[in-house]
Amino acid sequence: MDQQHHDYDIAVIGSGIGGSSLGMILARHGLRVIIFEAKSHPRFAIGESMILETSETMRALAEWFDVPELAYFSSENYFNFIGTSHGVKRHFSYLHHEEGKPQQIDHALQAVIPRQPHGHELHLYRQDVDSYLTTCAVRYGATVLQNTPITQIALTETGVTLTTHRGAHYSAAYVVDAGGYKSLIADQFNLRDHDLRTHSRGLFTHMVGVPDF
């Protein structure tokens, strides 16, 4: 598709799993789709751990909308389709820690993921997944602009106008913000509730060479 054409049916902000999958489906069925990615692939992303509900959804979307690539990122039985950079997840582990004390075995829980009927769940290497699905969206006809952050969204009588960091304007009948916690729509239209009801925190890290315990 000609990237100079600035009028689209659907504009998608973000080309992670959600944004690129939606772009694939819509383009597959004939809509003019443009996807904006603030960075460029391959790039770091979190959210690697599949669960049963997500895997079932990916398989269902693949069948309903005739986009078979989506099923590749569901469960272990599709592992050979996606390469060895991903892993197989066989359980969830929960460990309770008390400051200054060794780990107690009776404060640990492993929830086993059943292998039937589709195999264990997958643990995805997101930079490969996101890059692949974005490429698939292009193959189905979507326009993808990388290194193109959106700075402003304006609602119009016929849809929306999106402005890039370079001042270019793109119009669409609908916009989908798949930017995750950095959602431009949520920030611009003040849709977030910042009055947290808890004092908890979430942390993440990635490690190699961790011994069994």
JSON list of C-alpha atoms in Angstrom, two decimals:
[
{"chain": "A", "resi": 1, "resn": "MET", "atom": "CA", "xyz": [0.00, 0.00, 0.00]},
{"chain": "A", "resi": 2, "resn": "ASP", "atom": "CA", "xyz": [1.22, 3.51, -0.82]},
{"chain": "A", "resi": 3, "resn": "GLN", "atom": "CA", "xyz": [2.45, 5.06, 2.42]},
{"chain": "A", "resi": 4, "resn": "GLN", "atom": "CA", "xyz": [1.73, 8.55, 1.02]},
{"chain": "A", "resi": 5, "resn": "HIS", "atom": "CA", "xyz": [-2.00, 7.77, 1.22]},
{"chain": "A", "resi": 6, "resn": "HIS", "atom": "CA", "xyz": [-3.03, 9.38, 4.50]},
{"chain": "A", "resi": 7, "resn": "ASP", "atom": "CA", "xyz": [-6.68, 8.32, 4.71]},
{"chain": "A", "resi": 8, "resn": "TYR", "atom": "CA", "xyz": [-7.43, 4.98, 6.36]},
{"chain": "A", "resi": 9, "resn": "ASP", "atom": "CA", "xyz": [-10.30, 2.99, 7.79]},
{"chain": "A", "resi": 10, "resn": "ILE", "atom": "CA", "xyz": [-8.46, 2.05, 10.98]},
{"chain": "A", "resi": 11, "resn": "ALA", "atom": "CA", "xyz": [-5.41, 3.54, 12.67]},
{"chain": "A", "resi": 12, "resn": "VAL", "atom": "CA", "xyz": [-3.66, 1.40, 15.29]},
{"chain": "A", "resi": 13, "resn": "ILE", "atom": "CA", "xyz": [-1.19, 2.91, 17.75]},
{"chain": "A", "resi": 14, "resn": "GLY", "atom": "CA", "xyz": [1.37, 0.30, 18.80]},
{"chain": "A", "resi": 15, "resn": "SER", "atom": "CA", "xyz": [2.59, -2.87, 17.09]},
{"chain": "A", "resi": 16, "resn": "GLY", "atom": "CA", "xyz": [2.86, -5.26, 19.99]},
{"chain": "A", "resi": 17, "resn": "ILE", "atom": "CA", "xyz": [0.92, -8.52, 20.02]},
{"chain": "A", "resi": 18, "resn": "GLY", "atom": "CA", "xyz": [-2.44, -6.77, 20.35]},
{"chain": "A", "resi": 19, "resn": "GLY", "atom": "CA", "xyz": [-1.87, -4.04, 17.78]},
{"chain": "A", "resi": 20, "resn": "SER", "atom": "CA", "xyz": [-0.23, -6.21, 15.14]},
{"chain": "A", "resi": 21, "resn": "SER", "atom": "CA", "xyz": [-2.78, -9.03, 15.57]},
{"chain": "A", "resi": 22, "resn": "LEU", "atom": "CA", "xyz": [-5.66, -6.59, 15.13]},
{"chain": "A", "resi": 23, "resn": "GLY", "atom": "CA", "xyz": [-3.94, -5.06, 12.12]},
{"chain": "A", "resi": 24, "resn": "MET", "atom": "CA", "xyz": [-3.54, -8.51, 10.57]},
{"chain": "A", "resi": 25, "resn": "ILE", "atom": "CA", "xyz": [-7.21, -9.37, 11.01]},
{"chain": "A", "resi": 26, "resn": "LEU", "atom": "CA", "xyz": [-8.56, -6.07, 9.70]},
{"chain": "A", "resi": 27, "resn": "ALA", "atom": "CA", "xyz": [-6.21, -5.95, 6.71]},
{"chain": "A", "resi": 28, "resn": "ARG", "atom": "CA", "xyz": [-6.93, -9.61, 5.94]},
{"chain": "A", "resi": 29, "resn": "HIS", "atom": "CA", "xyz": [-10.59, -8.65, 5.50]},
{"chain": "A", "resi": 30, "resn": "GLY", "atom": "CA", "xyz": [-10.02, -5.71, 3.23]},
{"chain": "A", "resi": 31, "resn": "LEU", "atom": "CA", "xyz": [-9.86, -2.67, 5.49]},
{"chain": "A", "resi": 32, "resn": "ARG", "atom": "CA", "xyz": [-7.27, 0.04, 4.98]},
{"chain": "A", "resi": 33, "resn": "VAL", "atom": "CA", "xyz": [-5.13, -0.19, 8.11]},
{"chain": "A", "resi": 34, "resn": "ILE", "atom": "CA", "xyz": [-2.17, 1.86, 9.29]},
{"chain": "A", "resi": 35, "resn": "ILE", "atom": "CA", "xyz": [-0.11, 0.88, 12.34]},
{"chain": "A", "resi": 36, "resn": "PHE", "atom": "CA", "xyz": [2.14, 3.39, 14.10]},
{"chain": "A", "resi": 37, "resn": "GLU", "atom": "CA", "xyz": [5.13, 2.12, 16.08]},
{"chain": "A", "resi": 38, "resn": "ALA", "atom": "CA", "xyz": [7.09, 4.62, 18.17]},
{"chain": "A", "resi": 39, "resn": "LYS", "atom": "CA", "xyz": [10.24, 2.47, 18.07]},
{"chain": "A", "resi": 40, "resn": "SER", "atom": "CA", "xyz": [11.45, -0.14, 15.58]},
{"chain": "A", "resi": 41, "resn": "HIS", "atom": "CA", "xyz": [11.50, -3.91, 15.54]},
{"chain": "A", "resi": 42, "resn": "PRO", "atom": "CA", "xyz": [13.03, -5.90, 17.06]},
{"chain": "A", "resi": 43, "resn": "ARG", "atom": "CA", "xyz": [12.53, -4.09, 20.35]},
{"chain": "A", "resi": 44, "resn": "PHE", "atom": "CA", "xyz": [12.17, -5.02, 24.02]},
{"chain": "A", "resi": 45, "resn": "ALA", "atom": "CA", "xyz": [8.71, -5.71, 25.45]},
{"chain": "A", "resi": 46, "resn": "ILE", "atom": "CA", "xyz": [7.34, -7.49, 28.50]},
{"chain": "A", "resi": 47, "resn": "GLY", "atom": "CA", "xyz": [4.29, -9.72, 28.70]},
{"chain": "A", "resi": 48, "resn": "GLU", "atom": "CA", "xyz": [5.79, -13.06, 27.70]},
{"chain": "A", "resi": 49, "resn": "SER", "atom": "CA", "xyz": [3.77, -15.54, 29.70]},
{"chain": "A", "resi": 50, "resn": "MET", "atom": "CA", "xyz": [0.81, -17.20, 27.98]},
{"chain": "A", "resi": 51, "resn": "ILE", "atom": "CA", "xyz": [-2.13, -18.56, 29.95]},
{"chain": "A", "resi": 52, "resn": "LEU", "atom": "CA", "xyz": [-4.92, -20.93, 28.92]},
{"chain": "A", "resi": 53, "resn": "GLU", "atom": "CA", "xyz": [-7.44, -18.19, 28.17]},
{"chain": "A", "resi": 54, "resn": "THR", "atom": "CA", "xyz": [-4.99, -16.27, 25.98]},
{"chain": "A", "resi": 55, "resn": "SER", "atom": "CA", "xyz": [-3.96, -19.39, 24.07]},
{"chain": "A", "resi": 56, "resn": "GLU", "atom": "CA", "xyz": [-7.59, -20.33, 23.41]},
{"chain": "A", "resi": 57, "resn": "THR", "atom": "CA", "xyz": [-8.26, -16.80, 22.21]},
{"chain": "A", "resi": 58, "resn": "MET", "atom": "CA", "xyz": [-5.35, -16.87, 19.76]},
{"chain": "A", "resi": 59, "resn": "ARG", "atom": "CA", "xyz": [-6.52, -20.18, 18.30]},
{"chain": "A", "resi": 60, "resn": "ALA", "atom": "CA", "xyz": [-10.10, -18.92, 18.05]},
{"chain": "A", "resi": 61, "resn": "LEU", "atom": "CA", "xyz": [-9.08, -15.69, 16.32]},
{"chain": "A", "resi": 62, "resn": "ALA", "atom": "CA", "xyz": [-6.92, -17.64, 13.88]},
{"chain": "A", "resi": 63, "resn": "GLU", "atom": "CA", "xyz": [-9.88, -19.81, 12.88]},
{"chain": "A", "resi": 64, "resn": "TRP", "atom": "CA", "xyz": [-12.65, -17.21, 12.96]},
{"chain": "A", "resi": 65, "resn": "PHE", "atom": "CA", "xyz": [-10.80, -14.64, 10.88]},
{"chain": "A", "resi": 66, "resn": "ASP", "atom": "CA", "xyz": [-8.71, -16.98, 8.70]},
{"chain": "A", "resi": 67, "resn": "VAL", "atom": "CA", "xyz": [-5.38, -15.71, 10.01]},
{"chain": "A", "resi": 68, "resn": "PRO", "atom": "CA", "xyz": [-3.51, -18.95, 10.81]},
{"chain": "A", "resi": 69, "resn": "GLU", "atom": "CA", "xyz": [-0.34, -17.22, 12.03]},
{"chain": "A", "resi": 70, "resn": "LEU", "atom": "CA", "xyz": [-2.10, -16.17, 15.24]},
{"chain": "A", "resi": 71, "resn": "ALA", "atom": "CA", "xyz": [-2.44, -19.80, 16.34]},
{"chain": "A", "resi": 72, "resn": "TYR", "atom": "CA", "xyz": [1.33, -20.25, 16.25]},
{"chain": "A", "resi": 73, "resn": "PHE", "atom": "CA", "xyz": [1.59, -18.21, 19.44]},
{"chain": "A", "resi": 74, "resn": "SER", "atom": "CA", "xyz": [-0.78, -20.22, 21.59]},
{"chain": "A", "resi": 75, "resn": "SER", "atom": "CA", "xyz": [0.57, -23.44, 23.10]},
{"chain": "A", "resi": 76, "resn": "GLU", "atom": "CA", "xyz": [3.27, -26.09, 22.95]},
{"chain": "A", "resi": 77, "resn": "ASN", "atom": "CA", "xyz": [1.84, -28.02, 20.00]},
{"chain": "A", "resi": 78, "resn": "TYR", "atom": "CA", "xyz": [2.73, -25.09, 17.72]},
{"chain": "A", "resi": 79, "resn": "PHE", "atom": "CA", "xyz": [6.28, -24.78, 19.04]},
{"chain": "A", "resi": 80, "resn": "ASN", "atom": "CA", "xyz": [7.90, -26.03, 15.83]},
{"chain": "A", "resi": 81, "resn": "PHE", "atom": "CA", "xyz": [6.31, -23.20, 13.85]},
{"chain": "A", "resi": 82, "resn": "ILE", "atom": "CA", "xyz": [7.92, -20.35, 15.77]},
{"chain": "A", "resi": 83, "resn": "GLY", "atom": "CA", "xyz": [11.53, -21.32, 16.47]},
{"chain": "A", "resi": 84, "resn": "THR", "atom": "CA", "xyz": [13.73, -22.01, 19.45]},
{"chain": "A", "resi": 85, "resn": "SER", "atom": "CA", "xyz": [13.94, -18.52, 20.94]},
{"chain": "A", "resi": 86, "resn": "HIS", "atom": "CA", "xyz": [10.71, -19.21, 22.84]},
{"chain": "A", "resi": 87, "resn": "GLY", "atom": "CA", "xyz": [10.17, -21.52, 25.79]},
{"chain": "A", "resi": 88, "resn": "VAL", "atom": "CA", "xyz": [7.58, -23.95, 27.13]},
{"chain": "A", "resi": 89, "resn": "LYS", "atom": "CA", "xyz": [5.87, -22.99, 30.39]},
{"chain": "A", "resi": 90, "resn": "ARG", "atom": "CA", "xyz": [4.82, -25.95, 32.52]},
{"chain": "A", "resi": 91, "resn": "HIS", "atom": "CA", "xyz": [3.72, -24.25, 35.74]},
{"chain": "A", "resi": 92, "resn": "PHE", "atom": "CA", "xyz": [3.23, -21.02, 37.64]},
{"chain": "A", "resi": 93, "resn": "SER", "atom": "CA", "xyz": [5.40, -20.57, 40.74]},
{"chain": "A", "resi": 94, "resn": "TYR", "atom": "CA", "xyz": [4.44, -18.50, 43.77]},
{"chain": "A", "resi": 95, "resn": "LEU", "atom": "CA", "xyz": [7.01, -17.84, 46.51]},
{"chain": "A", "resi": 96, "resn": "HIS", "atom": "CA", "xyz": [6.42, -15.91, 49.72]},
{"chain": "A", "resi": 97, "resn": "HIS", "atom": "CA", "xyz": [9.50, -14.06, 50.97]},
{"chain": "A", "resi": 98, "resn": "GLU", "atom": "CA", "xyz": [10.15, -12.58, 54.39]},
{"chain": "A", "resi": 99, "resn": "GLU", "atom": "CA", "xyz": [12.96, -10.09, 54.76]},
{"chain": "A", "resi": 100, "resn": "GLY", "atom": "CA", "xyz": [16.13, -11.58, 56.22]},
{"chain": "A", "resi": 101, "resn": "LYS", "atom": "CA", "xyz": [14.80, -15.15, 56.30]},
{"chain": "A", "resi": 102, "resn": "PRO", "atom": "CA", "xyz": [15.51, -18.14, 54.04]},
{"chain": "A", "resi": 103, "resn": "GLN", "atom": "CA", "xyz": [12.79, -19.42, 51.74]},
{"chain": "A", "resi": 104, "resn": "GLN", "atom": "CA", "xyz": [10.36, -21.83, 53.44]},
{"chain": "A", "resi": 105, "resn": "ILE", "atom": "CA", "xyz": [9.14, -24.76, 51.35]},
{"chain": "A", "resi": 106, "resn": "ASP", "atom": "CA", "xyz": [5.66, -24.56, 52.90]},
{"chain": "A", "resi": 107, "resn": "HIS", "atom": "CA", "xyz": [5.41, -20.99, 51.61]},
{"chain": "A", "resi": 108, "resn": "ALA", "atom": "CA", "xyz": [5.91, -22.05, 47.98]},
{"chain": "A", "resi": 109, "resn": "LEU", "atom": "CA", "xyz": [3.32, -23.14, 45.44]},
{"chain": "A", "resi": 110, "resn": "GLN", "atom": "CA", "xyz": [3.68, -24.52, 41.93]},
{"chain": "A", "resi": 111, "resn": "ALA", "atom": "CA", "xyz": [0.47, -24.60, 39.89]},
{"chain": "A", "resi": 112, "resn": "VAL", "atom": "CA", "xyz": [0.94, -27.18, 37.13]},
{"chain": "A", "resi": 113, "resn": "ILE", "atom": "CA", "xyz": [-0.32, -26.33, 33.63]},
{"chain": "A", "resi": 114, "resn": "PRO", "atom": "CA", "xyz": [-1.99, -29.37, 32.03]},
{"chain": "A", "resi": 115, "resn": "ARG", "atom": "CA", "xyz": [-0.49, -30.71, 28.83]},
{"chain": "A", "resi": 116, "resn": "GLN", "atom": "CA", "xyz": [-3.81, -31.78, 27.33]},
{"chain": "A", "resi": 117, "resn": "PRO", "atom": "CA", "xyz": [-5.32, -31.06, 24.89]},
{"chain": "A", "resi": 118, "resn": "HIS", "atom": "CA", "xyz": [-3.00, -28.54, 23.17]},
{"chain": "A", "resi": 119, "resn": "GLY", "atom": "CA", "xyz": [0.24, -28.91, 25.12]},
{"chain": "A", "resi": 120, "resn": "HIS", "atom": "CA", "xyz": [1.74, -26.72, 27.81]},
{"chain": "A", "resi": 121, "resn": "GLU", "atom": "CA", "xyz": [1.63, -22.95, 27.44]},
{"chain": "A", "resi": 122, "resn": "LEU", "atom": "CA", "xyz": [4.37, -20.93, 25.74]},
{"chain": "A", "resi": 123, "resn": "HIS", "atom": "CA", "xyz": [6.77, -18.41, 27.21]},
{"chain": "A", "resi": 124, "resn": "LEU", "atom": "CA", "xyz": [7.34, -15.98, 24.37]},
{"chain": "A", "resi": 125, "resn": "TYR", "atom": "CA", "xyz": [10.43, -14.05, 23.38]},
{"chain": "A", "resi": 126, "resn": "ARG", "atom": "CA", "xyz": [8.54, -10.87, 22.68]},
{"chain": "A", "resi": 127, "resn": "GLN", "atom": "CA", "xyz": [10.99, -9.11, 20.40]},
{"chain": "A", "resi": 128, "resn": "ASP", "atom": "CA", "xyz": [10.72, -12.01, 17.94]},
{"chain": "A", "resi": 129, "resn": "VAL", "atom": "CA", "xyz": [6.94, -12.40, 18.32]},
{"chain": "A", "resi": 130, "resn": "ASP", "atom": "CA", "xyz": [6.15, -8.71, 17.85]},
{"chain": "A", "resi": 131, "resn": "SER", "atom": "CA", "xyz": [8.46, -8.40, 14.86]},
{"chain": "A", "resi": 132, "resn": "TYR", "atom": "CA", "xyz": [6.98, -11.48, 13.19]},
{"chain": "A", "resi": 133, "resn": "LEU", "atom": "CA", "xyz": [3.35, -10.46, 13.72]},
{"chain": "A", "resi": 134, "resn": "THR", "atom": "CA", "xyz": [4.07, -6.95, 12.45]},
{"chain": "A", "resi": 135, "resn": "THR", "atom": "CA", "xyz": [5.61, -8.45, 9.32]},
{"chain": "A", "resi": 136, "resn": "CYS", "atom": "CA", "xyz": [2.50, -10.58, 8.90]},
{"chain": "A", "resi": 137, "resn": "ALA", "atom": "CA", "xyz": [0.31, -7.47, 9.16]},
{"chain": "A", "resi": 138, "resn": "VAL", "atom": "CA", "xyz": [2.30, -5.92, 6.30]},
{"chain": "A", "resi": 139, "resn": "ARG", "atom": "CA", "xyz": [1.92, -9.11, 4.27]},
{"chain": "A", "resi": 140, "resn": "TYR", "atom": "CA", "xyz": [-1.87, -8.92, 4.69]},
{"chain": "A", "resi": 141, "resn": "GLY", "atom": "CA", "xyz": [-1.88, -5.34, 3.43]},
{"chain": "A", "resi": 142, "resn": "ALA", "atom": "CA", "xyz": [-1.47, -3.06, 6.44]},
{"chain": "A", "resi": 143, "resn": "THR", "atom": "CA", "xyz": [0.79, -0.02, 6.31]},
{"chain": "A", "resi": 144, "resn": "VAL", "atom": "CA", "xyz": [3.29, 0.03, 9.19]},
{"chain": "A", "resi": 145, "resn": "LEU", "atom": "CA", "xyz": [5.26, 3.14, 10.11]},
{"chain": "A", "resi": 146, "resn": "GLN", "atom": "CA", "xyz": [8.12, 2.43, 12.53]},
{"chain": "A", "resi": 147, "resn": "ASN", "atom": "CA", "xyz": [10.01, 5.10, 14.48]},
{"chain": "A", "resi": 148, "resn": "THR", "atom": "CA", "xyz": [6.83, 7.16, 14.21]},
{"chain": "A", "resi": 149, "resn": "PRO", "atom": "CA", "xyz": [5.36, 8.15, 17.58]},
{"chain": "A", "resi": 150, "resn": "ILE", "atom": "CA", "xyz": [1.97, 9.85, 17.58]},
{"chain": "A", "resi": 151, "resn": "THR", "atom": "CA", "xyz": [1.95, 13.12, 19.50]},
{"chain": "A", "resi": 152, "resn": "GLN", "atom": "CA", "xyz": [-1.69, 14.19, 19.20]},
{"chain": "A", "resi": 153, "resn": "ILE", "atom": "CA", "xyz": [-5.12, 12.77, 18.41]},
{"chain": "A", "resi": 154, "resn": "ALA", "atom": "CA", "xyz": [-7.94, 15.07, 17.29]},
{"chain": "A", "resi": 155, "resn": "LEU", "atom": "CA", "xyz": [-11.56, 13.91, 17.09]},
{"chain": "A", "resi": 156, "resn": "THR", "atom": "CA", "xyz": [-13.40, 15.04, 13.96]},
{"chain": "A", "resi": 157, "resn": "GLU", "atom": "CA", "xyz": [-16.93, 14.71, 12.58]},
{"chain": "A", "resi": 158, "resn": "THR", "atom": "CA", "xyz": [-15.82, 11.84, 10.36]},
{"chain": "A", "resi": 159, "resn": "GLY", "atom": "CA", "xyz": [-13.33, 10.10, 12.64]},
{"chain": "A", "resi": 160, "resn": "VAL", "atom": "CA", "xyz": [-9.91, 11.05, 13.95]},
{"chain": "A", "resi": 161, "resn": "THR", "atom": "CA", "xyz": [-6.78, 12.86, 12.83]},
{"chain": "A", "resi": 162, "resn": "LEU", "atom": "CA", "xyz": [-3.43, 11.68, 14.16]},
{"chain": "A", "resi": 163, "resn": "THR", "atom": "CA", "xyz": [-0.32, 13.85, 14.16]},
{"chain": "A", "resi": 164, "resn": "THR", "atom": "CA", "xyz": [3.16, 12.31, 14.18]},
{"chain": "A", "resi": 165, "resn": "HIS", "atom": "CA", "xyz": [6.26, 13.70, 15.84]},
{"chain": "A", "resi": 166, "resn": "ARG", "atom": "CA", "xyz": [7.31, 15.04, 12.44]},
{"chain": "A", "resi": 167, "resn": "GLY", "atom": "CA", "xyz": [4.06, 16.94, 11.97]},
{"chain": "A", "resi": 168, "resn": "ALA", "atom": "CA", "xyz": [2.51, 14.60, 9.39]},
{"chain": "A", "resi": 169, "resn": "HIS", "atom": "CA", "xyz": [-1.26, 14.11, 9.60]},
{"chain": "A", "resi": 170, "resn": "TYR", "atom": "CA", "xyz": [-3.18, 10.88, 9.09]},
{"chain": "A", "resi": 171, "resn": "SER", "atom": "CA", "xyz": [-6.95, 10.50, 9.14]},
{"chain": "A", "resi": 172, "resn": "ALA", "atom": "CA", "xyz": [-8.97, 7.40, 9.93]},
{"chain": "A", "resi": 173, "resn": "ALA", "atom": "CA", "xyz": [-12.56, 6.49, 10.67]},
{"chain": "A", "resi": 174, "resn": "TYR", "atom": "CA", "xyz": [-11.47, 4.77, 13.89]},
{"chain": "A", "resi": 175, "resn": "VAL", "atom": "CA", "xyz": [-8.38, 4.66, 16.07]},
{"chain": "A", "resi": 176, "resn": "VAL", "atom": "CA", "xyz": [-7.31, 1.81, 18.35]},
{"chain": "A", "resi": 177, "resn": "ASP", "atom": "CA", "xyz": [-4.75, 2.58, 21.04]},
{"chain": "A", "resi": 178, "resn": "ALA", "atom": "CA", "xyz": [-2.68, -0.56, 21.60]},
{"chain": "A", "resi": 179, "resn": "GLY", "atom": "CA", "xyz": [0.10, 1.31, 23.33]},
{"chain": "A", "resi": 180, "resn": "GLY", "atom": "CA", "xyz": [-0.33, -0.43, 26.68]},
{"chain": "A", "resi": 181, "resn": "TYR", "atom": "CA", "xyz": [0.49, 1.49, 29.83]},
{"chain": "A", "resi": 182, "resn": "LYS", "atom": "CA", "xyz": [1.86, 4.34, 27.68]},
{"chain": "A", "resi": 183, "resn": "SER", "atom": "CA", "xyz": [-1.57, 4.84, 26.11]},
{"chain": "A", "resi": 184, "resn": "LEU", "atom": "CA", "xyz": [-1.72, 8.21, 24.37]},
{"chain": "A", "resi": 185, "resn": "ILE", "atom": "CA", "xyz": [-5.53, 8.25, 24.38]},
{"chain": "A", "resi": 186, "resn": "ALA", "atom": "CA", "xyz": [-5.67, 7.57, 28.12]},
{"chain": "A", "resi": 187, "resn": "ASP", "atom": "CA", "xyz": [-3.22, 10.39, 28.81]},
{"chain": "A", "resi": 188, "resn": "GLN", "atom": "CA", "xyz": [-4.63, 12.93, 26.35]},
{"chain": "A", "resi": 189, "resn": "PHE", "atom": "CA", "xyz": [-8.24, 12.45, 27.43]},
{"chain": "A", "resi": 190, "resn": "ASN", "atom": "CA", "xyz": [-7.46, 11.92, 31.13]},
{"chain": "A", "resi": 191, "resn": "LEU", "atom": "CA", "xyz": [-8.96, 8.43, 31.29]},
{"chain": "A", "resi": 192, "resn": "ARG", "atom": "CA", "xyz": [-6.69, 6.99, 33.98]},
{"chain": "A", "resi": 193, "resn": "ASP", "atom": "CA", "xyz": [-7.55, 6.69, 37.66]},
{"chain": "A", "resi": 194, "resn": "HIS", "atom": "CA", "xyz": [-4.39, 7.60, 39.55]},
{"chain": "A", "resi": 195, "resn": "ASP", "atom": "CA", "xyz": [-5.97, 7.17, 42.99]},
{"chain": "A", "resi": 196, "resn": "LEU", "atom": "CA", "xyz": [-4.54, 3.73, 43.76]},
{"chain": "A", "resi": 197, "resn": "ARG", "atom": "CA", "xyz": [-6.48, 1.66, 46.28]},
{"chain": "A", "resi": 198, "resn": "THR", "atom": "CA", "xyz": [-3.51, -0.43, 47.39]},
{"chain": "A", "resi": 199, "resn": "HIS", "atom": "CA", "xyz": [0.08, 0.16, 48.44]},
{"chain": "A", "resi": 200, "resn": "SER", "atom": "CA", "xyz": [1.45, -2.83, 46.52]},
{"chain": "A", "resi": 201, "resn": "ARG", "atom": "CA", "xyz": [4.05, -2.74, 43.79]},
{"chain": "A", "resi": 202, "resn": "GLY", "atom": "CA", "xyz": [4.81, -4.93, 40.80]},
{"chain": "A", "resi": 203, "resn": "LEU", "atom": "CA", "xyz": [8.41, -5.66, 39.76]},
{"chain": "A", "resi": 204, "resn": "PHE", "atom": "CA", "xyz": [9.83, -7.64, 36.88]},
{"chain": "A", "resi": 205, "resn": "THR", "atom": "CA", "xyz": [13.25, -8.83, 35.83]},
{"chain": "A", "resi": 206, "resn": "HIS", "atom": "CA", "xyz": [14.88, -11.28, 33.43]},
{"chain": "A", "resi": 207, "resn": "MET", "atom": "CA", "xyz": [17.70, -13.56, 34.61]},
{"chain": "A", "resi": 208, "resn": "VAL", "atom": "CA", "xyz": [19.99, -16.24, 33.21]},
{"chain": "A", "resi": 209, "resn": "GLY", "atom": "CA", "xyz": [21.96, -18.91, 35.04]},
{"chain": "A", "resi": 210, "resn": "VAL", "atom": "CA", "xyz": [19.64, -19.03, 38.05]},
{"chain": "A", "resi": 211, "resn": "PRO", "atom": "CA", "xyz": [20.19, -22.28, 40.00]},
{"chain": "A", "resi": 212, "resn": "ASP", "atom": "CA", "xyz": [17.29, -24.50, 41.05]},
{"chain": "A", "resi": 213, "resn": "PHE", "atom": "CA", "xyz": [15.78, -23.89, 44.47]}
]
